[in-house]
Tab-separated table of C-alpha atoms in Angstrom:
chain	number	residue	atom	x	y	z
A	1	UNK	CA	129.793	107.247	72.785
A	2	UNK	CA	133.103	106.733	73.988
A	3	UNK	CA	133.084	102.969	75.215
A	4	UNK	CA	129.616	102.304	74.182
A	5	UNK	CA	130.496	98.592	72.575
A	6	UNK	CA	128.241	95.380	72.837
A	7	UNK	CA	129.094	92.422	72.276
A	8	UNK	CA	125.944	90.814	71.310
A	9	UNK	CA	125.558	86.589	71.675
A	10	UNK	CA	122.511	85.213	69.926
A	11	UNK	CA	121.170	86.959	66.751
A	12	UNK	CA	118.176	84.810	66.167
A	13	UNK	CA	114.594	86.338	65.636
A	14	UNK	CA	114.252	88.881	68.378
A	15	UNK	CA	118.300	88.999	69.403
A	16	UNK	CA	119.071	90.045	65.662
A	17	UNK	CA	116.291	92.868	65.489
A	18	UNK	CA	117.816	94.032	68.798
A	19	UNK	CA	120.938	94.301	67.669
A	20	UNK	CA	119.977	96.512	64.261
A	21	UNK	CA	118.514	98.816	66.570
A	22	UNK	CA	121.771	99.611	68.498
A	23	UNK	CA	123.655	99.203	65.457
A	24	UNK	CA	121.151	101.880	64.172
A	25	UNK	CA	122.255	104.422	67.537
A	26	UNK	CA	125.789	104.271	66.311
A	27	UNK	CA	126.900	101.611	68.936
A	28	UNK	CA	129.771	99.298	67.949
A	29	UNK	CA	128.148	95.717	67.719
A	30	UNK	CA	130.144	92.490	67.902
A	31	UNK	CA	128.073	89.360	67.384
A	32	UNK	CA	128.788	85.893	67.675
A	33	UNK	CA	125.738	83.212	66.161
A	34	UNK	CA	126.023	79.573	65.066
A	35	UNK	CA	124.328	80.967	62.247
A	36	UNK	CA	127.103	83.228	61.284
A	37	UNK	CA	124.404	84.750	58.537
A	38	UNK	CA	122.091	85.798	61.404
A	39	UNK	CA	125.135	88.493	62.100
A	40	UNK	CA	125.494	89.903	58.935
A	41	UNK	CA	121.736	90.762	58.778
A	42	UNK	CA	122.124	92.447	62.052
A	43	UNK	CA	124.769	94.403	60.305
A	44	UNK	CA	126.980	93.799	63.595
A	45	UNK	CA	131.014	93.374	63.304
A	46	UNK	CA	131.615	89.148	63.274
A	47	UNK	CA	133.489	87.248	65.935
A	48	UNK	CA	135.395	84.803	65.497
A	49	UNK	CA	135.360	83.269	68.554
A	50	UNK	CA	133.457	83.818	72.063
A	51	UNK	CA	136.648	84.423	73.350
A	52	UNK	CA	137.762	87.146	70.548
A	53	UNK	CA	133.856	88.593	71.751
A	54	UNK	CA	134.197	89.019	75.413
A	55	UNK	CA	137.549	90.129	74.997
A	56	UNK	CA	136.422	92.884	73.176
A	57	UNK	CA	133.193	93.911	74.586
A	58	UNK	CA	132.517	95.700	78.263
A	59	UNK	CA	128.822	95.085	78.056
A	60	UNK	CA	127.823	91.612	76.626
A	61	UNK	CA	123.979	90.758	75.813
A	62	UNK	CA	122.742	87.538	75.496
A	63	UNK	CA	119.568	86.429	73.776
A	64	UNK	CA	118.697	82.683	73.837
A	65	UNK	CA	116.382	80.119	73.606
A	66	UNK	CA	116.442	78.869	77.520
A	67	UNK	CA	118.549	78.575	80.207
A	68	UNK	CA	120.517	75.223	79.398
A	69	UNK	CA	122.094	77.516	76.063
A	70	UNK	CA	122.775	80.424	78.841
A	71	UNK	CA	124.659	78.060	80.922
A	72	UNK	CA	126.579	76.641	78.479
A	73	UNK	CA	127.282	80.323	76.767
A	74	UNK	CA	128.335	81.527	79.840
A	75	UNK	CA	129.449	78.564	82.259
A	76	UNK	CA	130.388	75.823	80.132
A	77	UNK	CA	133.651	74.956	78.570
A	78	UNK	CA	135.172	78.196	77.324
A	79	UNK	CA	132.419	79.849	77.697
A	80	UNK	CA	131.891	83.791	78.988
A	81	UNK	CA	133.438	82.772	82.552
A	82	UNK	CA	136.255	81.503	80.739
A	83	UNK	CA	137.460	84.873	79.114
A	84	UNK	CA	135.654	87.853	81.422
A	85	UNK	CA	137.190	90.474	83.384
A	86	UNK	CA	136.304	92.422	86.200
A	87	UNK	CA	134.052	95.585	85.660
A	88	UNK	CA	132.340	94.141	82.720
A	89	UNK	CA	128.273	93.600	82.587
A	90	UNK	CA	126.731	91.097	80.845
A	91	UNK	CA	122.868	91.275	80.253
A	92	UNK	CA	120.779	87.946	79.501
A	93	UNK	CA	117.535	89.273	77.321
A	94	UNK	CA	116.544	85.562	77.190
A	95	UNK	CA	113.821	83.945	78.911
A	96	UNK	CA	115.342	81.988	81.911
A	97	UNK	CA	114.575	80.232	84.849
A	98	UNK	CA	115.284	82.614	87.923
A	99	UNK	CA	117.213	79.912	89.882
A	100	UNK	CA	119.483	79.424	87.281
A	101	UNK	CA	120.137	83.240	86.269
A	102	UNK	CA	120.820	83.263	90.561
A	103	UNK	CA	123.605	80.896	90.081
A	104	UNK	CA	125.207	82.621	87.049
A	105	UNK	CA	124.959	85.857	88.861
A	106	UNK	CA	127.019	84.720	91.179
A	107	UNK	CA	129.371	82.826	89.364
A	108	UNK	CA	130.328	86.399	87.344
A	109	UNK	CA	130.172	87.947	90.674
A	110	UNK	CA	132.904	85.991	92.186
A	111	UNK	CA	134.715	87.095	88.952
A	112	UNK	CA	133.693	91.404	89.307
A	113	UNK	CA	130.920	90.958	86.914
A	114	UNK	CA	127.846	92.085	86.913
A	115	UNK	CA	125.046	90.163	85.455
A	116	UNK	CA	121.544	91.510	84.906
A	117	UNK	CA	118.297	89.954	83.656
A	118	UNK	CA	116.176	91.624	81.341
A	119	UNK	CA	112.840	89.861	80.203
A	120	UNK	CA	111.978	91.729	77.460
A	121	UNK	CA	108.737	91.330	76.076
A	122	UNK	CA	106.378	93.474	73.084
A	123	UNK	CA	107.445	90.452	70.757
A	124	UNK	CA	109.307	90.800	67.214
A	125	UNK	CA	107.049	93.728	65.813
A	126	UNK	CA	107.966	96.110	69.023
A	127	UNK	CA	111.754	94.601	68.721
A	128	UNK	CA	111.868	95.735	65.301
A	129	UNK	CA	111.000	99.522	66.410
A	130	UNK	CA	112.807	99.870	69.656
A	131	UNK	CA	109.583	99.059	71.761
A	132	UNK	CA	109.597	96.541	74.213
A	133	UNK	CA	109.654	96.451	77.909
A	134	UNK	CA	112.330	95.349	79.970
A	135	UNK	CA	111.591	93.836	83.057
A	136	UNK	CA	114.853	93.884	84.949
A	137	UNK	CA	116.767	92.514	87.977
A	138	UNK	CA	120.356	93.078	89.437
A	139	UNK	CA	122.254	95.620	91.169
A	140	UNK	CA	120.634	98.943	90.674
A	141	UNK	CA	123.916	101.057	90.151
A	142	UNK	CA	125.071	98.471	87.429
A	143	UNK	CA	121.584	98.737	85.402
A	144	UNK	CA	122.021	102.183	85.663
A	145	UNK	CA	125.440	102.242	83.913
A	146	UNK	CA	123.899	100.575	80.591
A	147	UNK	CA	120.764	102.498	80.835
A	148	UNK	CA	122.693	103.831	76.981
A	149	UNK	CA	122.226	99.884	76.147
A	150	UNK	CA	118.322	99.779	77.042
A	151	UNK	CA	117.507	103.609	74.980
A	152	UNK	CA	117.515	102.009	71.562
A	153	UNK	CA	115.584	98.943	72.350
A	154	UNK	CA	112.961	99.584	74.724
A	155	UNK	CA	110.511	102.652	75.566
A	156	UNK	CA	109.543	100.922	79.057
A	157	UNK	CA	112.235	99.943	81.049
A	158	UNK	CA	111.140	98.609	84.770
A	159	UNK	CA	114.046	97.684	86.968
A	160	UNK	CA	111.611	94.453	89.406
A	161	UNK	CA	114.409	93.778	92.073
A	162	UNK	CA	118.008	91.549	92.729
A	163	UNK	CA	119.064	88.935	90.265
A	164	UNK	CA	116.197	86.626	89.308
A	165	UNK	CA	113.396	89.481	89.509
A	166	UNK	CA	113.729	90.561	85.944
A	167	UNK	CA	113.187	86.958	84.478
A	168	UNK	CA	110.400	86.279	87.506
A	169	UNK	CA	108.561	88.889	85.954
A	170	UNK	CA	108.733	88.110	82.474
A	171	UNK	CA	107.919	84.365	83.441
A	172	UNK	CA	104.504	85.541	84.616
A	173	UNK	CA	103.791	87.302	82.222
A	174	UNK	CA	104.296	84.877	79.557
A	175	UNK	CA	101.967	82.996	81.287
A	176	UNK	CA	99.418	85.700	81.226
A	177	UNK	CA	100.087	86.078	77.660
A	178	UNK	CA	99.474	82.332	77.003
A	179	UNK	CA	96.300	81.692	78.637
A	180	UNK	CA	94.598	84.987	76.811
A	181	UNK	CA	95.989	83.298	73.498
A	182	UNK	CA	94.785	79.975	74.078
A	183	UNK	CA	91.513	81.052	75.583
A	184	UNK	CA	91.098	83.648	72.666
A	185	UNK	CA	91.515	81.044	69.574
A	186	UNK	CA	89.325	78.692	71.852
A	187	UNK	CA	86.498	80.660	72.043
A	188	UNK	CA	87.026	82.444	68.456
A	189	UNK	CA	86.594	78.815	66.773
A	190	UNK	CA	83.205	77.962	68.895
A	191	UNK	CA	82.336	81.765	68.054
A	192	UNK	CA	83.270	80.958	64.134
A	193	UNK	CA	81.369	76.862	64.224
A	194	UNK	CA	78.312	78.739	65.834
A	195	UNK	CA	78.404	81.278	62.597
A	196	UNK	CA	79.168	84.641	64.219
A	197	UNK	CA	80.433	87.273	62.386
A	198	UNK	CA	84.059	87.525	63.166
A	199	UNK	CA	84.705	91.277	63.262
A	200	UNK	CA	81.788	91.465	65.455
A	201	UNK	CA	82.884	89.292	68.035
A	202	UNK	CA	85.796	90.937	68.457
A	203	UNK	CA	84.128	94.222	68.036
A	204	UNK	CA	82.336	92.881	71.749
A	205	UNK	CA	85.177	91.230	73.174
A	206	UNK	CA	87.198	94.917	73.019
A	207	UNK	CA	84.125	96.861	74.475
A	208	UNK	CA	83.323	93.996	77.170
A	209	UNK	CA	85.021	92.273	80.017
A	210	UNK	CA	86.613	89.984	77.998
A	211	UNK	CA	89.137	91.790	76.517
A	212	UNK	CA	92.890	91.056	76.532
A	213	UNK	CA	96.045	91.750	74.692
A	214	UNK	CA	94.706	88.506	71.850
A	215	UNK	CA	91.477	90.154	71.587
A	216	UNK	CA	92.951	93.842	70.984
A	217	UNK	CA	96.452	92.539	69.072
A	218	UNK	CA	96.306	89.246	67.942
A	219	UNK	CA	93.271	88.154	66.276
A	220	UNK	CA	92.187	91.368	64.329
A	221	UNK	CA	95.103	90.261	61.906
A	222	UNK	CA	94.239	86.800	62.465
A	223	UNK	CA	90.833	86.971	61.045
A	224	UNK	CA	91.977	88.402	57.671
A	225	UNK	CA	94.376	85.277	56.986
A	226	UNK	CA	97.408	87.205	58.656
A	227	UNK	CA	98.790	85.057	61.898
A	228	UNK	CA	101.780	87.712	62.225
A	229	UNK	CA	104.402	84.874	61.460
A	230	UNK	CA	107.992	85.888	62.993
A	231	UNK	CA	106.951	85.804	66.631
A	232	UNK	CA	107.510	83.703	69.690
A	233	UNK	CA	106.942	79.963	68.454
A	234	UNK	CA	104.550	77.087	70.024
A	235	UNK	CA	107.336	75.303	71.004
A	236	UNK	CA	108.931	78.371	72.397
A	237	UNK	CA	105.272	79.067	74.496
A	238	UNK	CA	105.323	75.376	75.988
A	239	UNK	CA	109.267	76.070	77.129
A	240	UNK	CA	108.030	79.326	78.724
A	241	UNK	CA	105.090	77.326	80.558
A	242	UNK	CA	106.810	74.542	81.838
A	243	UNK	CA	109.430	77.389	83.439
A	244	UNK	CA	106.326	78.923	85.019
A	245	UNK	CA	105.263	75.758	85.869
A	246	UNK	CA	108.835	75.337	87.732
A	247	UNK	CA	108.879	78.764	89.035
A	248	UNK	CA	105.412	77.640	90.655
A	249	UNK	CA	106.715	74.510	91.985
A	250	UNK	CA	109.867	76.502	93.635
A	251	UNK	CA	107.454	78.890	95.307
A	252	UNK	CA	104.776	76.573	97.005
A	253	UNK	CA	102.378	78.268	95.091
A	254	UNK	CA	98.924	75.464	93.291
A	255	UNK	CA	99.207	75.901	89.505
A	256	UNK	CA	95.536	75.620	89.171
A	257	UNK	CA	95.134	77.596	85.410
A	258	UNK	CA	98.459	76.022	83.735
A	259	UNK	CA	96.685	72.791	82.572
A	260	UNK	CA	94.451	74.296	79.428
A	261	UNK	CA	97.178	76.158	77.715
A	262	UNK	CA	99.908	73.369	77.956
A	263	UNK	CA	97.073	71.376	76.392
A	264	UNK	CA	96.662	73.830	73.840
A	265	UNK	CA	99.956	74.234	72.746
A	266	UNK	CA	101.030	71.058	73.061
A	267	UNK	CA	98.440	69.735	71.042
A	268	UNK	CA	99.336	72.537	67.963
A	269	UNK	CA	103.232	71.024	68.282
A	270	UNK	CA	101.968	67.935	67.874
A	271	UNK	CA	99.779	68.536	64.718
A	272	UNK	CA	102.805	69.876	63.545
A	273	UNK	CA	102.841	73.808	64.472
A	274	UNK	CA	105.444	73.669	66.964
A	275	UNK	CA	107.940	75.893	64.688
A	276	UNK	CA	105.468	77.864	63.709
A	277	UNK	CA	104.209	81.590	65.859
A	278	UNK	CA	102.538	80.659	69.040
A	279	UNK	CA	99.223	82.127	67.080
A	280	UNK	CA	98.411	79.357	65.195
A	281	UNK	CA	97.399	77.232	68.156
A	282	UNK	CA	93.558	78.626	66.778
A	283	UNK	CA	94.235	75.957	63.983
A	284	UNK	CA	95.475	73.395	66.095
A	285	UNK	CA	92.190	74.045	67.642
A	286	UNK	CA	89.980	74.417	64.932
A	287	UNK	CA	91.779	71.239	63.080
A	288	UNK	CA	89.971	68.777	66.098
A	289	UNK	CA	86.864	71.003	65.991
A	290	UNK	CA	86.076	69.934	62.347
A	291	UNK	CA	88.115	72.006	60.243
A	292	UNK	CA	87.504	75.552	61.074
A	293	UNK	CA	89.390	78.124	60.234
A	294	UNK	CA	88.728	81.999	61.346
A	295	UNK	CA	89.444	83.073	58.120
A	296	UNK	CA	87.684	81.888	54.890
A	297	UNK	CA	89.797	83.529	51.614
A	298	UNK	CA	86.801	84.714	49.178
């Protein structure tokens, strides 16, 4: 273990239960929060600074809410460029735009350090047991070298490419992940108005061609009143869609299928679940369908 320290920047809902787990491996965890509370329940050492942090830490890991708090962690005024040394990696578990992760790449590589993406993705139940994917880009030898980093928090680790591949990825895939969810609560609430039997439905939907990770994951615990609160947020799901919508734009590629679930989650931030998991966007949708809810308590 000799060596094996992380530094550990952003202990928020899925950086925190990250952190536990390598805490848990008998790694030596430094974290730095705003929420200097958040690092205490990761059981990680405190920082005083960013600069007492990197200092201290070969391997840093970031995990944000969007690339505008990467950039400033990392490239604004004192932040990670500020105080890094040569030979040291720092990892950004975030989810990023790829053209900005390109620039910060080589910004640290001008300085002799490596930075690696990592969308990560499973969501805070597979976070809390050391499940999630990675989906990774960066130098190959460098990922290799903190492969120690990646055991405790993920049993699927896919290395996509150069810098910008890993949060490419996980960009599209968010964005398959939000159209099954909004589809999914759309057609659960006409399923529920026309007066199908819930379990049922989904009982077809996971035997049929309609099936998808909402069908199979999401909504069996959403039709018995449980919405699996502690996940990725409605206003976090827009952020990730207008990225993808920007990733898009970059490529020359149409965006035909991104209208209907901006819709839908925009429409559950503005009746107010925006800060709540991306799963209640079936209410959103049931609230301007007259009322319905999946789940009727006896």
């Amino acid at each position: 273990m000799e060596n094996r320290k992380v530094g550990f920047i952003g202990l928020g809902n899925m950086g925190g239960r990250m952190a536990r787990r390598l805490v848990a491996a008998g790694i030596q965890v430094t974290g730095f929060d705003t929420q200097r509370a958040a690092v205490e329940r990761a059981g990680a050492l405190s920082a005083s600074s960013l600069a007492q942090l990197v200092e201290a830490s070969p391997l840093i890991m970031l995990s944000l809410p969007d690339s505008k708090a990467v950039e400033s962690v990392i490239s604004g005024e004192n932040g990670v460029l500020t105080y890094c040394q040569p030979g040291q990696t720092v990892v950004d578990l975030s989810t990023a735009a790829a053209s900005s992760t390109r620039r910060l790449y080589g910004l640290l590589a001008a300085k002799g350090v490596h930075y690696i993406d990592a969308g990560i993705s499973g969501g805070a139940a597979a976070a809390e047991k050391g499940t999630l994917t990675l989906m990774v880009g960066g130098d190959g030898a460098a990922i290799e070298s903190i492969a120690w980093a990646f055991d405790p928090i993920a049993s699927k680790v896919v290395v996509m490419g150069g810098s910008g591949a890993g949060h490419t990825t996980k960009l599209l895939n968010n964005f398959l992940n939000a159209v099954s969810l909004a589809a999914t609560a759309e057609v659960m609430v006409a399923g529920k108005k026309a007066g199908l039997d819930m379990h049922r439905l989904l009982e077809v939907f996971n035997s049929s061609s309609g099936v998808n990770f909402a069908t199979l994951n999401r909504f069996p615990h959403i039709v018995e009143g449980d919405y699996l609160e502690g996940g990725l947020t409605g206003k976090l799901m827009t952020k990730d869609l207008v990225l993808y919508t920007d990733l898009l734009h970059e490529l020359g590629i149409a965006s035909l299928n991104s209208a209907g679930p901006l819709a839908s989650f925009g429409l559950a931030t503005a009746l107010g679940y925006g800060d709540a998991i991306s799963n209640r966007v079936v209410d959103a949708i049931g609230d301007i369908s007259g009322g319905v809810r999946l789940h009727t308590p006896d």
